Amino acid sequence: MKIYVCIKHVPDSAVQITLMAKNQIDESVTFLMNPYDEHAVEEAVRLKERIADCEVVAVTLGKEGALSTLQSALAMGADRGVFIKTDDPPDAILTAKLLATAISQDGLPDIIFTGKESIDSQGMQTAFRIGAALDIPVAVNVAALSLDWDSNQVSNQNRVLAECEKSGGDRDVIEMHLPCVIGAGKSLNLPRYPTLPQIMKARKKKIKQIDPDSLGIEKPLASMEILKLQVTTYKRKNRILEGSPEQAVSRLIKCLHEEEKVF
Amino acid sequence: MTLTTENNAKKIGILIEFENGKIKKAEYGVITAAREAGHELYALVTETEEIDCRESLQIYGIEKIVMLSSKPEHLKQNPVRQAKAIIMAMNHFGIHTLCGLTSPWGKDLLPRIAAALDAPLVIDCLHVNFADNIAQKPQYSGKTVADIKVRGTYYIFGIRPNVTEAVEAPCRAEIIHFETNVDSKRFKVKDVKPGASRGVNLSEADIIISGGRAMRNTENYKILYDCAEVLNAAVGASRVAVDAGWVPHAMQVGQTGATVNPKLYIACGISGSVQHFAGMKTAGIIVAVNTDPDANMMRNCDYGITGDLFEIVPIFTRQLKEVPELNQL
Ligand SMILES: Cc1cc2nc3c(=O)[nH]c(=O)nc-3n(C[C@H](O)[C@H](O)[C@H](O)COP(=O)(O)OP(=O)(O)OC[C@H]3O[C@@H](n4cnc5c(N)ncnc54)[C@H](O)[C@@H]3O)c2cc1C
């Protein structure tokens, strides 16, 4: 079985974002693997631990620094890495085409994992675009996965059951033929922390570096371009209501009712 | 730039979403936003054949209601078939712009349509300029807002719930039935497992009251539910409360939970981490109840009460019961 996991190098959720020239963020902050992608890698590695003859390949597209996120995936248990290196990461339309092409040039995927979204651009679409590029089914926000794998079967006779989280915690139970794309949600599993020896061992694993131009993809007609990026500021009134609990609450209700008119 | 003239009026398709047999309230805001640009609106209805939605839609200025169906494989609950049927309708009616709510349904369906059409998609828009195809959306968990210009043959937008106030504009709507025969051979919905938090719909709630680590256990959430009942609010939580197993993940607000946009957000015993703020920073009014006056939530709220939530919240609930406007509900 062959599993690909698409991962993204993103700013740590806790850091402050500041802007540089040309709608670029200051990238001198800490970057990590996109949190949802950690669940994707974890699930892939768990399948590998269960299934004989299974390879997990981590794939990323990004700048130089993304190498460290690729190494984190290798430390978690991926076998090798594919690094589409670019100084100018494109929009989601082209990114998905590059990922899909890099994957299909590398091998025949049975499952492609991604995170359900990335916490930087929050486009929420890469998994679907990879699926469309390869013409395979997609499920995202997957909270539980079960696989009936019979290596003697032709791949598309094998199926997965994916539980996708919907509103109110409802789960759609979806059956897909392989190959398919799975967008990992937060409830899928608890990602492992690699040990020091695993981190050391990961450094010896192979990473194939690819120049996006070498993938031979024509510039798509459709595009999404950031014209302007602004840091948000929300002015809050910051009124602390004094007095006894009874008084403070009654002042609060007066403000909400008379000034803010929320009820 | 927002002015449009008759001759460049576009056809805009709007995905209509239902909840408990009714059109979602937030949907009327989406319709209002699209209507303001002066375009011809097509309501696309896939969910139900049996519901009469003409009355509610024509009040908000919808002139064409397209009722999509499929035989022998029906559309209900199957996003792959729904996406195919919507694309067929878009092509049939010449609709190149599509919008819907950034709800769990929209987040699944809109990207399927965009991917199949190889069309640009901006999800979670705070504003869309339909004339120039520029959408504004939060990035970096709400720390920035980006203006995104989309180019292509089709344009697809997911609108964040509650960003536009719904305004009525009554007209007469025509109902058009559009039958397809789409299938989904490699993707089947086998079952729907009801969640532990049925009825919780944080992302579209007008008022939310949330509890964090200070809640200490599941039972204590009762005081929040009691208050929520009076306010007609939804109950949320921080990740700490979810990870501790006190409440289900569907109740989590924040970076790795729900993104919410209520008129009023009441944070009880929540410190106000960046990740929590990521999910609720666009709230109209933020109220904080916290024992620590220096907590980040207290420093970034509109109204704060320094105190023990177990004392403050029940008083709040009791006093709210005396507000006549709330008791008319
Ligand atoms: C990748 C990542 C993603 C994350 N995603 C999320 C997310 O989606 N949502 C989220 O919420 N967090 C998220 N977190 C966790 C986040 O960093 C914080 O740990 C979390 O929000 C803290 O929850 P809390 O405010 O309930 O608890 P604490 O930070 O412990 O705050 C408890 C607060 O309660 C107050 N308090 C205590 N007792 C009382 C009392 N009796 N009455 C009133 N106040 C009292 C305290 O003064 C304190 O301010 C994420 C973290 C990471 C790293």
GROMACS .gro file of C-alpha atoms in nm, chain B residues 47-251:
model
  205
  310GLU     CA    1  -3.201   1.951   0.011
  311THR     CA    2  -3.571   1.900   0.005
  312GLU     CA    3  -3.837   1.852  -0.254
  313GLU     CA    4  -4.126   1.876  -0.015
  314ILE     CA    5  -4.065   2.214   0.146
  315ASP     CA    6  -4.235   2.522   0.011
  316CYS     CA    7  -3.975   2.790   0.041
  317ARG     CA    8  -4.121   3.038  -0.205
  318GLU     CA    9  -4.281   3.259   0.061
  319SER     CA   10  -3.962   3.303   0.262
  320LEU     CA   11  -3.734   3.350  -0.039
  321GLN     CA   12  -3.939   3.603  -0.231
  322ILE     CA   13  -3.959   3.829   0.075
  323TYR     CA   14  -3.583   3.873   0.039
  324GLY     CA   15  -3.585   3.946  -0.331
  325ILE     CA   16  -3.525   3.607  -0.489
  326GLU     CA   17  -3.690   3.594  -0.831
  327LYS     CA   18  -3.596   3.245  -0.943
  328ILE     CA   19  -3.605   2.935  -0.728
  329VAL     CA   20  -3.445   2.633  -0.887
  330MET     CA   21  -3.556   2.309  -0.723
  331LEU     CA   22  -3.289   2.052  -0.803
  332SER     CA   23  -3.360   1.684  -0.798
  333SER     CA   24  -3.204   1.366  -0.926
  334LYS     CA   25  -3.331   1.021  -1.023
  335PRO     CA   26  -3.278   0.739  -0.958
  336GLU     CA   27  -3.004   0.844  -0.714
  337HIS     CA   28  -3.145   1.129  -0.505
  338LEU     CA   29  -2.947   1.434  -0.390
  339LYS     CA   30  -3.027   1.420  -0.024
  340GLN     CA   31  -2.718   1.417   0.197
  341ASN     CA   32  -2.482   1.331  -0.084
  342PRO     CA   33  -2.246   1.624  -0.153
  343VAL     CA   34  -2.092   1.460  -0.461
  344ARG     CA   35  -2.428   1.433  -0.634
  345GLN     CA   36  -2.534   1.775  -0.508
  346ALA     CA   37  -2.218   1.930  -0.652
  347LYS     CA   38  -2.277   1.767  -0.990
  348ALA     CA   39  -2.643   1.877  -1.002
  349ILE     CA   40  -2.553   2.234  -0.905
  350ILE     CA   41  -2.289   2.252  -1.178
  351MET     CA   42  -2.545   2.129  -1.431
  352ALA     CA   43  -2.790   2.397  -1.318
  353MET     CA   44  -2.520   2.666  -1.328
  354ASN     CA   45  -2.438   2.577  -1.685
  355HIS     CA   46  -2.801   2.549  -1.786
  356PHE     CA   47  -2.900   2.889  -1.647
  357GLY     CA   48  -2.572   3.064  -1.727
  358ILE     CA   49  -2.479   3.122  -1.363
  359HIS     CA   50  -2.110   3.201  -1.319
  360THR     CA   51  -2.112   3.330  -0.963
  361LEU     CA   52  -2.214   3.105  -0.678
  362CYS     CA   53  -2.234   3.176  -0.308
  363GLY     CA   54  -2.337   2.992   0.002
  364LEU     CA   55  -2.287   2.998   0.377
  365THR     CA   56  -1.956   2.902   0.532
  366SER     CA   57  -2.133   2.631   0.732
  367PRO     CA   58  -2.026   2.267   0.765
  368TRP     CA   59  -2.241   2.193   0.458
  369GLY     CA   60  -2.100   2.486   0.260
  370LYS     CA   61  -1.743   2.399   0.356
  371ASP     CA   62  -1.794   2.055   0.207
  372LEU     CA   63  -2.000   2.146  -0.097
  373LEU     CA   64  -1.850   2.473  -0.225
  374PRO     CA   65  -1.496   2.333  -0.264
  375ARG     CA   66  -1.630   2.025  -0.444
  376ILE     CA   67  -1.797   2.253  -0.697
  377ALA     CA   68  -1.492   2.480  -0.727
  378ALA     CA   69  -1.257   2.183  -0.769
  379ALA     CA   70  -1.474   2.024  -1.037
  380LEU     CA   71  -1.499   2.353  -1.229
  381ASP     CA   72  -1.135   2.440  -1.164
  382ALA     CA   73  -1.277   2.770  -1.040
  383PRO     CA   74  -1.144   3.009  -0.778
  384LEU     CA   75  -1.302   2.983  -0.434
  385VAL     CA   76  -1.284   3.208  -0.132
  386ILE     CA   77  -1.436   3.065   0.183
  387ASP     CA   78  -1.535   3.252   0.499
  388CYS     CA   79  -1.576   3.589   0.325
  389LEU     CA   80  -1.651   3.892   0.540
  390HIS     CA   81  -1.744   4.089   0.230
  391VAL     CA   82  -1.765   4.026  -0.143
  392ASN     CA   83  -1.744   4.289  -0.414
  393PHE     CA   84  -1.935   4.103  -0.685
  394ALA     CA   85  -1.866   4.365  -0.952
  395ASP     CA   86  -1.489   4.329  -0.930
  396ASN     CA   87  -1.472   3.976  -0.786
  397ILE     CA   88  -1.279   4.079  -0.480
  398ALA     CA   89  -1.349   3.897  -0.156
  399GLN     CA   90  -1.233   3.987   0.189
  400LYS     CA   91  -1.150   3.700   0.421
  401PRO     CA   92  -0.964   3.640   0.746
  402GLN     CA   93  -0.635   3.451   0.737
  403TYR     CA   94  -0.384   3.345   1.002
  404SER     CA   95  -0.673   3.261   1.236
  405GLY     CA   96  -0.820   3.605   1.210
  406LYS     CA   97  -0.497   3.790   1.276
  407THR     CA   98  -0.507   3.933   0.925
  408VAL     CA   99  -0.770   4.012   0.665
  409ALA     CA  100  -0.688   3.959   0.298
  410ASP     CA  101  -0.850   4.117  -0.007
  411ILE     CA  102  -0.846   3.841  -0.267
  412LYS     CA  103  -0.904   3.905  -0.635
  413VAL     CA  104  -1.040   3.599  -0.812
  414ARG     CA  105  -1.009   3.542  -1.184
  415GLY     CA  106  -1.158   3.272  -1.401
  416THR     CA  107  -1.479   3.172  -1.571
  417TYR     CA  108  -1.665   3.094  -1.249
  418TYR     CA  109  -1.643   3.259  -0.909
  419ILE     CA  110  -1.735   3.082  -0.590
  420PHE     CA  111  -1.771   3.240  -0.248
  421GLY     CA  112  -1.855   3.106   0.096
  422ILE     CA  113  -1.989   3.385   0.316
  423ARG     CA  114  -1.932   3.391   0.690
  424PRO     CA  115  -2.269   3.372   0.870
  425ASN     CA  116  -2.410   3.696   1.013
  426VAL     CA  117  -2.175   3.939   0.833
  427THR     CA  118  -2.465   4.108   0.653
  428GLU     CA  119  -2.786   4.205   0.824
  429ALA     CA  120  -3.084   4.058   0.634
  430VAL     CA  121  -3.309   4.320   0.474
  431GLU     CA  122  -3.642   4.239   0.311
  432ALA     CA  123  -3.714   4.331  -0.052
  433PRO     CA  124  -4.037   4.155  -0.146
  434CYS     CA  125  -4.096   4.036  -0.501
  435ARG     CA  126  -4.262   3.744  -0.681
  436ALA     CA  127  -4.055   3.431  -0.719
  437GLU     CA  128  -4.084   3.182  -0.998
  438ILE     CA  129  -4.024   2.815  -0.919
  439ILE     CA  130  -3.830   2.613  -1.174
  440HIS     CA  131  -3.791   2.237  -1.139
  441PHE     CA  132  -3.460   2.105  -1.264
  442GLU     CA  133  -3.424   1.731  -1.281
  443THR     CA  134  -3.090   1.556  -1.321
  444ASN     CA  135  -2.963   1.200  -1.311
  445VAL     CA  136  -2.631   1.240  -1.132
  446ASP     CA  137  -2.453   0.957  -0.953
  447SER     CA  138  -2.163   0.902  -0.715
  448LYS     CA  139  -2.023   0.559  -0.776
  449ARG     CA  140  -1.711   0.578  -0.562
  450PHE     CA  141  -1.859   0.787  -0.279
  451LYS     CA  142  -2.158   0.667  -0.078
  452VAL     CA  143  -2.314   0.807   0.237
  453LYS     CA  144  -2.389   0.495   0.437
  454ASP     CA  145  -2.524   0.638   0.757
  455VAL     CA  146  -2.553   0.948   0.972
  456LYS     CA  147  -2.449   0.909   1.333
  457PRO     CA  148  -2.621   1.166   1.553
  458GLY     CA  149  -2.373   1.373   1.749
  459ALA     CA  150  -2.355   1.423   2.122
  460SER     CA  151  -2.440   1.787   2.066
  461ARG     CA  152  -2.738   1.778   1.837
  462GLY     CA  153  -2.884   2.121   1.794
  463VAL     CA  154  -2.559   2.298   1.876
  464ASN     CA  155  -2.490   2.531   1.593
  465LEU     CA  156  -2.231   2.771   1.716
  466SER     CA  157  -2.119   2.917   1.388
  467GLU     CA  158  -2.456   3.075   1.318
  468ALA     CA  159  -2.566   3.163   1.672
  469ASP     CA  160  -2.656   3.522   1.757
  470ILE     CA  161  -2.555   3.490   2.121
  471ILE     CA  162  -2.303   3.249   2.271
  472ILE     CA  163  -2.211   3.188   2.632
  473SER     CA  164  -1.892   2.984   2.676
  474GLY     CA  165  -1.717   2.823   2.968
  475GLY     CA  166  -1.351   2.729   3.000
  476ARG     CA  167  -1.122   2.551   3.241
  477ALA     CA  168  -1.290   2.720   3.535
  478MET     CA  169  -1.607   2.512   3.473
  479ARG     CA  170  -1.428   2.211   3.629
  480ASN     CA  171  -1.677   1.943   3.512
  481THR     CA  172  -1.971   1.855   3.289
  482GLU     CA  173  -2.241   1.916   3.551
  483ASN     CA  174  -2.137   2.276   3.608
  484TYR     CA  175  -2.224   2.362   3.248
  485LYS     CA  176  -2.585   2.356   3.367
  486ILE     CA  177  -2.551   2.713   3.492
  487LEU     CA  178  -2.449   2.818   3.140
  488TYR     CA  179  -2.739   2.627   2.984
  489ASP     CA  180  -2.981   2.790   3.228
  490CYS     CA  181  -2.854   3.132   3.126
  491ALA     CA  182  -2.854   3.036   2.757
  492GLU     CA  183  -3.218   2.941   2.778
  493VAL     CA  184  -3.317   3.289   2.891
  494LEU     CA  185  -3.096   3.454   2.629
  495ASN     CA  186  -3.189   3.211   2.352
  496ALA     CA  187  -2.816   3.153   2.320
  497ALA     CA  188  -2.589   2.862   2.227
  498VAL     CA  189  -2.333   2.723   2.473
  499GLY     CA  190  -1.965   2.702   2.378
  500ALA     CA  191  -1.639   2.603   2.543
  501SER     CA  192  -1.263   2.641   2.532
  502ARG     CA  193  -1.036   2.361   2.419
  503VAL     CA  194  -0.935   2.281   2.776
  504ALA     CA  195  -1.297   2.190   2.856
  505VAL     CA  196  -1.321   1.977   2.542
  506ASP     CA  197  -0.990   1.799   2.594
  507ALA     CA  198  -1.090   1.725   2.954
  508GLY     CA  199  -1.400   1.553   2.815
  509TRP     CA  200  -1.651   1.779   2.990
  510VAL     CA  201  -1.819   1.880   2.666
  511PRO     CA  202  -1.806   1.754   2.305
  512HIS     CA  203  -1.573   1.896   2.041
  513ALA     CA  204  -1.867   2.050   1.852
  514MET     CA  205  -1.884   2.304   2.135
   0.00000   0.00000   0.00000
